[in-house]
Amino acid sequence: MATPHRLSLNGLRAFEATARLRSFSAAAEELSVTHGAVSRHIRTLEDSLGLALLQRTAQGATPTNEGLRLAEGLSTAFGLIQSSVEQLKPGPLTLACSESIMMYWLIPRLNRFKEINPEVELRFNMSHGPIDFAYDKVSVAIRLSSIDPPKEAVRADVAHEWIGPVCSPGYLQNHRIESFEDLARARLMISLTRPTAWADWASCSGQMSPELRVDESFAHFYLLIQGARCGLGMANVPHMLVRDDLMSGTLVAPMGFVCGPNRLAIWTAPHLSRRPDVVKLVDWLHDELRASEP
């Protein structure tokens, strides 16, 4: 077999389609070329490789053993190319954020975005970790600064994340939690998505006391917050997730909030960063996150 220096992509495409469809005519229709063009491309490919790839019959074309192996590899390769192209095609505006941010921060404010941008269609991706903009089809993401963004991401650290302990008014009254020392007799709770919440808060508060004991863990912040509402104990949470509960009196923060170790960041897909609807969403998120700081 001759060693080719460069094979024609048109020839490879024509052969793959013909081998898959078992027909020159069907391949020509799929590729929007003539029957003769397909035949010539394949003949040139066979000459370059120095072997027969197809058995031509009156009924169509059947791959030889060598042709079958090549066709299988080409089908996989062309499928990967098509998949890669599809991932990069502009899709609907999609915002990625955690379930808790969606429930407790975004949804209560979303009507403001829709009122000023009624023409913008917005979809959501519920996640809180690393992302691949193309594979996950995400346009914009809200993330903590502790998470590394994709290398190509347009990143803006927008606001500080404020953290602190909250509980129900009834729990506070029954246990009289007023100082750091009082936490020793409180039932402390965390979200498993933030296992160091109490240690982070103590450090940022300048407390050098012994490590706080955690009594109960919940899988997500939204479950943790519900537990605090129901009087199960003290939850250490970001202020942005309980701002509305504090304003309504459903929860109280007896020791206030401190600036935590993280910042809230907005990541934008680089190939979408100048699209008008993306710009509108990013600008709005920037303003809302800044306004949510205590």
PDB file of C-alpha atoms in Angstrom, residues 1-293:
ATOM      1  CA  MET A   1       0.000   0.000   0.000  1.00  0.00           C
ATOM      2  CA  ALA A   2       1.335   3.433  -0.915  1.00  0.00           C
ATOM      3  CA  THR A   3       1.933   5.851   1.905  1.00  0.00           C
ATOM      4  CA  PRO A   4      -0.216   8.966   1.292  1.00  0.00           C
ATOM      5  CA  HIS A   5       1.123  12.390   2.070  1.00  0.00           C
ATOM      6  CA  ARG A   6      -2.276  14.031   2.021  1.00  0.00           C
ATOM      7  CA  LEU A   7      -5.676  12.503   1.432  1.00  0.00           C
ATOM      8  CA  SER A   8      -8.604  14.470   0.087  1.00  0.00           C
ATOM      9  CA  LEU A   9     -11.214  15.260   2.745  1.00  0.00           C
ATOM     10  CA  ASN A  10     -13.842  15.196  -0.001  1.00  0.00           C
ATOM     11  CA  GLY A  11     -12.680  11.727  -0.950  1.00  0.00           C
ATOM     12  CA  LEU A  12     -12.843  10.483   2.631  1.00  0.00           C
ATOM     13  CA  ARG A  13     -16.302  12.006   3.094  1.00  0.00           C
ATOM     14  CA  ALA A  14     -17.573  10.533  -0.164  1.00  0.00           C
ATOM     15  CA  PHE A  15     -16.243   7.095   0.716  1.00  0.00           C
ATOM     16  CA  GLU A  16     -17.655   7.140   4.269  1.00  0.00           C
ATOM     17  CA  ALA A  17     -21.120   8.091   3.033  1.00  0.00           C
ATOM     18  CA  THR A  18     -21.077   5.499   0.242  1.00  0.00           C
ATOM     19  CA  ALA A  19     -19.863   2.726   2.544  1.00  0.00           C
ATOM     20  CA  ARG A  20     -22.485   3.612   5.145  1.00  0.00           C
ATOM     21  CA  LEU A  21     -25.376   3.940   2.692  1.00  0.00           C
ATOM     22  CA  ARG A  22     -24.164   1.169   0.330  1.00  0.00           C
ATOM     23  CA  SER A  23     -25.063   3.422  -2.587  1.00  0.00           C
ATOM     24  CA  PHE A  24     -23.295   6.013  -4.742  1.00  0.00           C
ATOM     25  CA  SER A  25     -26.594   7.738  -5.488  1.00  0.00           C
ATOM     26  CA  ALA A  26     -27.638   7.968  -1.838  1.00  0.00           C
ATOM     27  CA  ALA A  27     -24.196   9.298  -0.888  1.00  0.00           C
ATOM     28  CA  ALA A  28     -24.384  11.893  -3.672  1.00  0.00           C
ATOM     29  CA  GLU A  29     -27.797  13.050  -2.432  1.00  0.00           C
ATOM     30  CA  GLU A  30     -26.587  13.317   1.180  1.00  0.00           C
ATOM     31  CA  LEU A  31     -23.485  15.294   0.182  1.00  0.00           C
ATOM     32  CA  SER A  32     -25.348  17.433  -2.391  1.00  0.00           C
ATOM     33  CA  VAL A  33     -23.003  16.477  -5.245  1.00  0.00           C
ATOM     34  CA  THR A  34     -23.379  14.379  -8.396  1.00  0.00           C
ATOM     35  CA  HIS A  35     -23.099  10.615  -8.637  1.00  0.00           C
ATOM     36  CA  GLY A  36     -20.072  11.086 -10.870  1.00  0.00           C
ATOM     37  CA  ALA A  37     -18.331  13.360  -8.356  1.00  0.00           C
ATOM     38  CA  VAL A  38     -18.705  10.761  -5.605  1.00  0.00           C
ATOM     39  CA  SER A  39     -17.324   8.042  -7.875  1.00  0.00           C
ATOM     40  CA  ARG A  40     -14.337  10.170  -8.909  1.00  0.00           C
ATOM     41  CA  HIS A  41     -13.507  11.140  -5.303  1.00  0.00           C
ATOM     42  CA  ILE A  42     -13.528   7.512  -4.205  1.00  0.00           C
ATOM     43  CA  ARG A  43     -11.467   6.361  -7.178  1.00  0.00           C
ATOM     44  CA  THR A  44      -8.845   9.022  -6.387  1.00  0.00           C
ATOM     45  CA  LEU A  45      -8.810   7.899  -2.738  1.00  0.00           C
ATOM     46  CA  GLU A  46      -8.317   4.270  -3.749  1.00  0.00           C
ATOM     47  CA  ASP A  47      -5.475   5.246  -6.072  1.00  0.00           C
ATOM     48  CA  SER A  48      -3.824   7.229  -3.267  1.00  0.00           C
ATOM     49  CA  LEU A  49      -4.063   4.288  -0.864  1.00  0.00           C
ATOM     50  CA  GLY A  50      -3.192   1.678  -3.475  1.00  0.00           C
ATOM     51  CA  LEU A  51      -6.077  -0.652  -2.629  1.00  0.00           C
ATOM     52  CA  ALA A  52      -9.738  -1.240  -3.395  1.00  0.00           C
ATOM     53  CA  LEU A  53     -12.156   0.087  -0.790  1.00  0.00           C
ATOM     54  CA  LEU A  54     -15.445  -0.846  -2.451  1.00  0.00           C
ATOM     55  CA  GLN A  55     -16.845  -3.718  -4.459  1.00  0.00           C
ATOM     56  CA  ARG A  56     -19.025  -2.126  -7.138  1.00  0.00           C
ATOM     57  CA  THR A  57     -22.140  -4.021  -8.198  1.00  0.00           C
ATOM     58  CA  ALA A  58     -25.279  -3.257 -10.137  1.00  0.00           C
ATOM     59  CA  GLN A  59     -27.136  -3.034  -6.834  1.00  0.00           C
ATOM     60  CA  GLY A  60     -24.729  -0.530  -5.261  1.00  0.00           C
ATOM     61  CA  ALA A  61     -21.431  -0.712  -3.402  1.00  0.00           C
ATOM     62  CA  THR A  62     -20.131  -2.964  -0.632  1.00  0.00           C
ATOM     63  CA  PRO A  63     -16.995  -2.154   1.399  1.00  0.00           C
ATOM     64  CA  THR A  64     -14.058  -4.538   1.167  1.00  0.00           C
ATOM     65  CA  ASN A  65     -12.508  -5.717   4.431  1.00  0.00           C
ATOM     66  CA  GLU A  66     -10.022  -2.835   4.293  1.00  0.00           C
ATOM     67  CA  GLY A  67     -12.785  -0.452   3.298  1.00  0.00           C
ATOM     68  CA  LEU A  68     -14.977  -1.579   6.177  1.00  0.00           C
ATOM     69  CA  ARG A  69     -12.241  -0.845   8.725  1.00  0.00           C
ATOM     70  CA  LEU A  70     -11.598   2.572   7.197  1.00  0.00           C
ATOM     71  CA  ALA A  71     -15.317   3.380   7.029  1.00  0.00           C
ATOM     72  CA  GLU A  72     -15.809   2.585  10.719  1.00  0.00           C
ATOM     73  CA  GLY A  73     -12.967   4.887  11.717  1.00  0.00           C
ATOM     74  CA  LEU A  74     -14.157   7.668   9.428  1.00  0.00           C
ATOM     75  CA  SER A  75     -17.734   7.443  10.745  1.00  0.00           C
ATOM     76  CA  THR A  76     -16.448   7.901  14.289  1.00  0.00           C
ATOM     77  CA  ALA A  77     -14.182  10.785  13.267  1.00  0.00           C
ATOM     78  CA  PHE A  78     -16.845  12.642  11.284  1.00  0.00           C
ATOM     79  CA  GLY A  79     -19.283  12.129  14.146  1.00  0.00           C
ATOM     80  CA  LEU A  80     -16.848  13.762  16.560  1.00  0.00           C
ATOM     81  CA  ILE A  81     -16.329  16.673  14.178  1.00  0.00           C
ATOM     82  CA  GLN A  82     -20.075  17.201  13.838  1.00  0.00           C
ATOM     83  CA  SER A  83     -20.541  16.992  17.603  1.00  0.00           C
ATOM     84  CA  SER A  84     -17.820  19.582  18.176  1.00  0.00           C
ATOM     85  CA  VAL A  85     -19.399  21.953  15.663  1.00  0.00           C
ATOM     86  CA  GLU A  86     -22.861  21.521  17.200  1.00  0.00           C
ATOM     87  CA  GLN A  87     -21.509  22.368  20.644  1.00  0.00           C
ATOM     88  CA  LEU A  88     -20.173  25.695  19.383  1.00  0.00           C
ATOM     89  CA  LYS A  89     -23.347  26.771  17.616  1.00  0.00           C
ATOM     90  CA  PRO A  90     -25.048  29.656  19.441  1.00  0.00           C
ATOM     91  CA  GLY A  91     -27.906  28.326  21.537  1.00  0.00           C
ATOM     92  CA  PRO A  92     -30.432  29.903  23.896  1.00  0.00           C
ATOM     93  CA  LEU A  93     -29.140  32.148  26.674  1.00  0.00           C
ATOM     94  CA  THR A  94     -28.387  29.747  29.545  1.00  0.00           C
ATOM     95  CA  LEU A  95     -27.395  30.725  33.086  1.00  0.00           C
ATOM     96  CA  ALA A  96     -25.694  28.208  35.383  1.00  0.00           C
ATOM     97  CA  CYS A  97     -26.001  28.568  39.144  1.00  0.00           C
ATOM     98  CA  SER A  98     -26.596  26.396  42.199  1.00  0.00           C
ATOM     99  CA  GLU A  99     -30.072  25.245  43.166  1.00  0.00           C
ATOM    100  CA  SER A 100     -29.896  27.334  46.340  1.00  0.00           C
ATOM    101  CA  ILE A 101     -28.961  30.544  44.517  1.00  0.00           C
ATOM    102  CA  MET A 102     -31.757  29.842  42.058  1.00  0.00           C
ATOM    103  CA  MET A 103     -34.367  29.293  44.777  1.00  0.00           C
ATOM    104  CA  TYR A 104     -33.434  31.939  47.309  1.00  0.00           C
ATOM    105  CA  TRP A 105     -31.759  34.690  45.303  1.00  0.00           C
ATOM    106  CA  LEU A 106     -32.457  34.540  41.579  1.00  0.00           C
ATOM    107  CA  ILE A 107     -36.141  33.627  41.343  1.00  0.00           C
ATOM    108  CA  PRO A 108     -37.269  36.391  43.758  1.00  0.00           C
ATOM    109  CA  ARG A 109     -35.474  38.928  41.513  1.00  0.00           C
ATOM    110  CA  LEU A 110     -36.018  37.397  38.097  1.00  0.00           C
ATOM    111  CA  ASN A 111     -39.157  39.389  37.357  1.00  0.00           C
ATOM    112  CA  ARG A 112     -37.049  42.571  37.364  1.00  0.00           C
ATOM    113  CA  PHE A 113     -34.866  41.192  34.587  1.00  0.00           C
ATOM    114  CA  LYS A 114     -37.876  40.058  32.560  1.00  0.00           C
ATOM    115  CA  GLU A 115     -39.636  43.401  32.952  1.00  0.00           C
ATOM    116  CA  ILE A 116     -36.743  45.311  31.379  1.00  0.00           C
ATOM    117  CA  ASN A 117     -35.819  42.547  28.905  1.00  0.00           C
ATOM    118  CA  PRO A 118     -39.123  40.938  27.857  1.00  0.00           C
ATOM    119  CA  GLU A 119     -37.634  39.771  24.558  1.00  0.00           C
ATOM    120  CA  VAL A 120     -34.839  37.719  26.166  1.00  0.00           C
ATOM    121  CA  GLU A 121     -35.404  33.972  26.527  1.00  0.00           C
ATOM    122  CA  LEU A 122     -33.480  32.653  29.531  1.00  0.00           C
ATOM    123  CA  ARG A 123     -32.821  29.021  30.407  1.00  0.00           C
ATOM    124  CA  PHE A 124     -31.084  27.530  33.422  1.00  0.00           C
ATOM    125  CA  ASN A 125     -28.427  24.949  34.261  1.00  0.00           C
ATOM    126  CA  MET A 126     -28.468  23.832  37.898  1.00  0.00           C
ATOM    127  CA  SER A 127     -24.858  23.270  38.952  1.00  0.00           C
ATOM    128  CA  HIS A 128     -22.205  24.760  41.222  1.00  0.00           C
ATOM    129  CA  GLY A 129     -18.882  23.248  40.135  1.00  0.00           C
ATOM    130  CA  PRO A 130     -16.569  23.429  37.112  1.00  0.00           C
ATOM    131  CA  ILE A 131     -18.196  23.745  33.695  1.00  0.00           C
ATOM    132  CA  ASP A 132     -17.363  23.433  30.017  1.00  0.00           C
ATOM    133  CA  PHE A 133     -19.199  26.229  28.204  1.00  0.00           C
ATOM    134  CA  ALA A 134     -19.476  24.356  24.899  1.00  0.00           C
ATOM    135  CA  TYR A 135     -20.208  20.863  26.232  1.00  0.00           C
ATOM    136  CA  ASP A 136     -22.664  22.054  28.917  1.00  0.00           C
ATOM    137  CA  LYS A 137     -24.181  24.673  26.572  1.00  0.00           C
ATOM    138  CA  VAL A 138     -23.829  27.390  29.222  1.00  0.00           C
ATOM    139  CA  SER A 139     -23.620  31.097  28.367  1.00  0.00           C
ATOM    140  CA  VAL A 140     -23.085  32.616  31.819  1.00  0.00           C
ATOM    141  CA  ALA A 141     -22.373  31.132  35.259  1.00  0.00           C
ATOM    142  CA  ILE A 142     -22.487  32.415  38.834  1.00  0.00           C
ATOM    143  CA  ARG A 143     -19.678  30.795  40.793  1.00  0.00           C
ATOM    144  CA  LEU A 144     -17.577  31.245  43.919  1.00  0.00           C
ATOM    145  CA  SER A 145     -14.091  32.631  43.440  1.00  0.00           C
ATOM    146  CA  SER A 146     -12.695  29.457  45.055  1.00  0.00           C
ATOM    147  CA  ILE A 147     -13.668  27.485  41.928  1.00  0.00           C
ATOM    148  CA  ASP A 148     -11.293  27.659  38.977  1.00  0.00           C
ATOM    149  CA  PRO A 149     -13.014  28.835  35.783  1.00  0.00           C
ATOM    150  CA  PRO A 150     -12.232  27.448  32.331  1.00  0.00           C
ATOM    151  CA  LYS A 151      -9.026  29.002  30.998  1.00  0.00           C
ATOM    152  CA  GLU A 152     -10.885  30.849  28.263  1.00  0.00           C
ATOM    153  CA  ALA A 153     -13.683  32.210  30.484  1.00  0.00           C
ATOM    154  CA  VAL A 154     -14.358  35.919  30.798  1.00  0.00           C
ATOM    155  CA  ARG A 155     -14.329  36.224  34.596  1.00  0.00           C
ATOM    156  CA  ALA A 156     -15.440  39.079  36.831  1.00  0.00           C
ATOM    157  CA  ASP A 157     -15.300  38.888  40.638  1.00  0.00           C
ATOM    158  CA  VAL A 158     -18.350  40.979  41.428  1.00  0.00           C
ATOM    159  CA  ALA A 159     -19.205  40.978  45.130  1.00  0.00           C
ATOM    160  CA  HIS A 160     -18.050  39.662  48.486  1.00  0.00           C
ATOM    161  CA  GLU A 161     -19.866  36.685  49.953  1.00  0.00           C
ATOM    162  CA  TRP A 162     -21.012  37.528  53.481  1.00  0.00           C
ATOM    163  CA  ILE A 163     -21.561  34.616  55.856  1.00  0.00           C
ATOM    164  CA  GLY A 164     -23.051  34.142  59.308  1.00  0.00           C
ATOM    165  CA  PRO A 165     -25.211  32.038  61.650  1.00  0.00           C
ATOM    166  CA  VAL A 166     -28.992  32.177  61.428  1.00  0.00           C
ATOM    167  CA  CYS A 167     -31.839  30.458  63.246  1.00  0.00           C
ATOM    168  CA  SER A 168     -35.557  30.776  63.819  1.00  0.00           C
ATOM    169  CA  PRO A 169     -36.777  33.431  66.291  1.00  0.00           C
ATOM    170  CA  GLY A 170     -38.112  30.645  68.502  1.00  0.00           C
ATOM    171  CA  TYR A 171     -34.775  28.828  68.612  1.00  0.00           C
ATOM    172  CA  LEU A 172     -33.000  32.050  69.535  1.00  0.00           C
ATOM    173  CA  GLN A 173     -35.445  32.756  72.343  1.00  0.00           C
ATOM    174  CA  ASN A 174     -35.234  29.236  73.758  1.00  0.00           C
ATOM    175  CA  HIS A 175     -31.428  28.973  73.651  1.00  0.00           C
ATOM    176  CA  ARG A 176     -30.407  32.633  74.144  1.00  0.00           C
ATOM    177  CA  ILE A 177     -27.631  32.610  71.543  1.00  0.00           C
ATOM    178  CA  GLU A 178     -26.020  36.040  71.770  1.00  0.00           C
ATOM    179  CA  SER A 179     -22.247  35.497  71.551  1.00  0.00           C
ATOM    180  CA  PHE A 180     -19.629  33.163  70.132  1.00  0.00           C
ATOM    181  CA  GLU A 181     -19.335  31.380  73.479  1.00  0.00           C
ATOM    182  CA  ASP A 182     -23.083  30.656  73.485  1.00  0.00           C
ATOM    183  CA  LEU A 183     -22.669  28.508  70.382  1.00  0.00           C
ATOM    184  CA  ALA A 184     -21.264  25.751  72.601  1.00  0.00           C
ATOM    185  CA  ARG A 185     -24.818  24.951  73.709  1.00  0.00           C
ATOM    186  CA  ALA A 186     -26.381  25.362  70.266  1.00  0.00           C
ATOM    187  CA  ARG A 187     -27.047  22.697  67.684  1.00  0.00           C
ATOM    188  CA  LEU A 188     -24.788  23.663  64.765  1.00  0.00           C
ATOM    189  CA  MET A 189     -25.680  22.679  61.213  1.00  0.00           C
ATOM    190  CA  ILE A 190     -23.921  22.899  57.837  1.00  0.00           C
ATOM    191  CA  SER A 191     -24.433  22.137  54.164  1.00  0.00           C
ATOM    192  CA  LEU A 192     -22.205  19.407  52.752  1.00  0.00           C
ATOM    193  CA  THR A 193     -21.498  21.742  49.848  1.00  0.00           C
ATOM    194  CA  ARG A 194     -19.698  23.998  52.362  1.00  0.00           C
ATOM    195  CA  PRO A 195     -18.195  21.694  55.040  1.00  0.00           C
ATOM    196  CA  THR A 196     -15.877  24.408  56.416  1.00  0.00           C
ATOM    197  CA  ALA A 197     -18.622  27.006  56.863  1.00  0.00           C
ATOM    198  CA  TRP A 198     -18.314  27.339  60.644  1.00  0.00           C
ATOM    199  CA  ALA A 199     -14.510  27.346  60.577  1.00  0.00           C
ATOM    200  CA  ASP A 200     -14.515  29.969  57.801  1.00  0.00           C
ATOM    201  CA  TRP A 201     -16.932  32.146  59.733  1.00  0.00           C
ATOM    202  CA  ALA A 202     -14.955  31.837  62.992  1.00  0.00           C
ATOM    203  CA  SER A 203     -11.716  32.724  61.225  1.00  0.00           C
ATOM    204  CA  CYS A 204     -13.210  35.710  59.412  1.00  0.00           C
ATOM    205  CA  SER A 205     -14.777  36.851  62.702  1.00  0.00           C
ATOM    206  CA  GLY A 206     -11.375  36.852  64.386  1.00  0.00           C
ATOM    207  CA  GLN A 207     -12.367  34.139  66.847  1.00  0.00           C
ATOM    208  CA  MET A 208      -9.516  32.035  68.238  1.00  0.00           C
ATOM    209  CA  SER A 209     -11.688  29.727  70.349  1.00  0.00           C
ATOM    210  CA  PRO A 210     -11.637  25.917  70.030  1.00  0.00           C
ATOM    211  CA  GLU A 211     -13.107  24.403  66.877  1.00  0.00           C
ATOM    212  CA  LEU A 212     -16.890  24.428  66.767  1.00  0.00           C
ATOM    213  CA  ARG A 213     -18.610  21.048  66.774  1.00  0.00           C
ATOM    214  CA  VAL A 214     -21.025  20.412  63.915  1.00  0.00           C
ATOM    215  CA  ASP A 215     -24.083  18.400  64.937  1.00  0.00           C
ATOM    216  CA  GLU A 216     -25.917  17.900  61.659  1.00  0.00           C
ATOM    217  CA  SER A 217     -25.255  18.136  57.931  1.00  0.00           C
ATOM    218  CA  PHE A 218     -27.610  18.625  55.000  1.00  0.00           C
ATOM    219  CA  ALA A 219     -26.903  17.883  51.349  1.00  0.00           C
ATOM    220  CA  HIS A 220     -27.702  21.400  50.134  1.00  0.00           C
ATOM    221  CA  PHE A 221     -28.097  24.923  51.457  1.00  0.00           C
ATOM    222  CA  TYR A 222     -31.808  24.965  50.656  1.00  0.00           C
ATOM    223  CA  LEU A 223     -32.327  21.979  52.970  1.00  0.00           C
ATOM    224  CA  LEU A 224     -30.124  23.551  55.631  1.00  0.00           C
ATOM    225  CA  ILE A 225     -32.087  26.802  55.496  1.00  0.00           C
ATOM    226  CA  GLN A 226     -35.370  24.929  55.793  1.00  0.00           C
ATOM    227  CA  GLY A 227     -33.978  23.137  58.834  1.00  0.00           C
ATOM    228  CA  ALA A 228     -33.127  26.475  60.436  1.00  0.00           C
ATOM    229  CA  ARG A 229     -36.614  27.803  59.662  1.00  0.00           C
ATOM    230  CA  CYS A 230     -38.086  24.793  61.430  1.00  0.00           C
ATOM    231  CA  GLY A 231     -36.046  25.412  64.579  1.00  0.00           C
ATOM    232  CA  LEU A 232     -33.593  22.522  64.222  1.00  0.00           C
ATOM    233  CA  GLY A 233     -30.565  24.631  65.141  1.00  0.00           C
ATOM    234  CA  MET A 234     -28.101  27.267  63.958  1.00  0.00           C
ATOM    235  CA  ALA A 235     -27.185  27.273  60.271  1.00  0.00           C
ATOM    236  CA  ASN A 236     -24.114  29.018  58.899  1.00  0.00           C
ATOM    237  CA  VAL A 237     -25.112  30.386  55.507  1.00  0.00           C
ATOM    238  CA  PRO A 238     -24.355  33.090  52.933  1.00  0.00           C
ATOM    239  CA  HIS A 239     -26.328  36.272  53.532  1.00  0.00           C
ATOM    240  CA  MET A 240     -27.605  36.353  49.934  1.00  0.00           C
ATOM    241  CA  LEU A 241     -29.541  33.112  50.484  1.00  0.00           C
ATOM    242  CA  VAL A 242     -31.416  34.301  53.573  1.00  0.00           C
ATOM    243  CA  ARG A 243     -31.790  38.028  52.883  1.00  0.00           C
ATOM    244  CA  ASP A 244     -35.521  37.763  52.248  1.00  0.00           C
ATOM    245  CA  ASP A 245     -36.063  35.486  55.280  1.00  0.00           C
ATOM    246  CA  LEU A 246     -34.290  38.012  57.494  1.00  0.00           C
ATOM    247  CA  MET A 247     -36.412  40.856  56.152  1.00  0.00           C
ATOM    248  CA  SER A 248     -39.626  38.896  56.764  1.00  0.00           C
ATOM    249  CA  GLY A 249     -38.546  37.788  60.250  1.00  0.00           C
ATOM    250  CA  THR A 250     -38.650  34.078  59.409  1.00  0.00           C
ATOM    251  CA  LEU A 251     -34.969  33.881  60.368  1.00  0.00           C
ATOM    252  CA  VAL A 252     -32.753  35.986  62.617  1.00  0.00           C
ATOM    253  CA  ALA A 253     -28.984  36.542  62.634  1.00  0.00           C
ATOM    254  CA  PRO A 254     -28.012  37.169  66.274  1.00  0.00           C
ATOM    255  CA  MET A 255     -24.328  37.760  65.483  1.00  0.00           C
ATOM    256  CA  GLY A 256     -24.691  39.417  62.113  1.00  0.00           C
ATOM    257  CA  PHE A 257     -22.564  38.610  59.078  1.00  0.00           C
ATOM    258  CA  VAL A 258     -18.891  38.920  58.187  1.00  0.00           C
ATOM    259  CA  CYS A 259     -17.108  39.140  54.865  1.00  0.00           C
ATOM    260  CA  GLY A 260     -16.188  35.538  54.040  1.00  0.00           C
ATOM    261  CA  PRO A 261     -13.173  34.124  52.194  1.00  0.00           C
ATOM    262  CA  ASN A 262     -14.978  33.919  48.849  1.00  0.00           C
ATOM    263  CA  ARG A 263     -16.199  36.365  46.269  1.00  0.00           C
ATOM    264  CA  LEU A 264     -19.106  35.869  43.908  1.00  0.00           C
ATOM    265  CA  ALA A 265     -17.920  35.664  40.325  1.00  0.00           C
ATOM    266  CA  ILE A 266     -19.596  35.818  36.940  1.00  0.00           C
ATOM    267  CA  TRP A 267     -18.129  33.628  34.215  1.00  0.00           C
ATOM    268  CA  THR A 268     -19.032  34.306  30.588  1.00  0.00           C
ATOM    269  CA  ALA A 269     -18.416  32.072  27.573  1.00  0.00           C
ATOM    270  CA  PRO A 270     -15.804  33.909  25.469  1.00  0.00           C
ATOM    271  CA  HIS A 271     -17.519  33.253  22.138  1.00  0.00           C
ATOM    272  CA  LEU A 272     -20.766  34.739  23.509  1.00  0.00           C
ATOM    273  CA  SER A 273     -19.440  37.622  25.586  1.00  0.00           C
ATOM    274  CA  ARG A 274     -20.517  40.291  23.074  1.00  0.00           C
ATOM    275  CA  ARG A 275     -23.905  38.848  22.205  1.00  0.00           C
ATOM    276  CA  PRO A 276     -26.554  41.450  23.141  1.00  0.00           C
ATOM    277  CA  ASP A 277     -28.689  39.186  25.354  1.00  0.00           C
ATOM    278  CA  VAL A 278     -25.583  37.913  27.159  1.00  0.00           C
ATOM    279  CA  VAL A 279     -24.399  41.471  27.809  1.00  0.00           C
ATOM    280  CA  LYS A 280     -27.823  42.391  29.221  1.00  0.00           C
ATOM    281  CA  LEU A 281     -27.824  39.403  31.582  1.00  0.00           C
ATOM    282  CA  VAL A 282     -24.243  39.935  32.778  1.00  0.00           C
ATOM    283  CA  ASP A 283     -24.845  43.644  33.448  1.00  0.00           C
ATOM    284  CA  TRP A 284     -28.036  42.867  35.355  1.00  0.00           C
ATOM    285  CA  LEU A 285     -26.395  40.127  37.445  1.00  0.00           C
ATOM    286  CA  HIS A 286     -23.505  42.454  38.239  1.00  0.00           C
ATOM    287  CA  ASP A 287     -25.881  45.134  39.556  1.00  0.00           C
ATOM    288  CA  GLU A 288     -28.063  42.702  41.514  1.00  0.00           C
ATOM    289  CA  LEU A 289     -25.142  40.906  43.167  1.00  0.00           C
ATOM    290  CA  ARG A 290     -23.606  44.199  44.220  1.00  0.00           C
ATOM    291  CA  ALA A 291     -26.945  45.389  45.608  1.00  0.00           C
ATOM    292  CA  SER A 292     -27.344  42.172  47.617  1.00  0.00           C
ATOM    293  CA  GLU A 293     -24.306  42.814  49.813  1.00  0.00           C
TER     294      GLU A 293
END
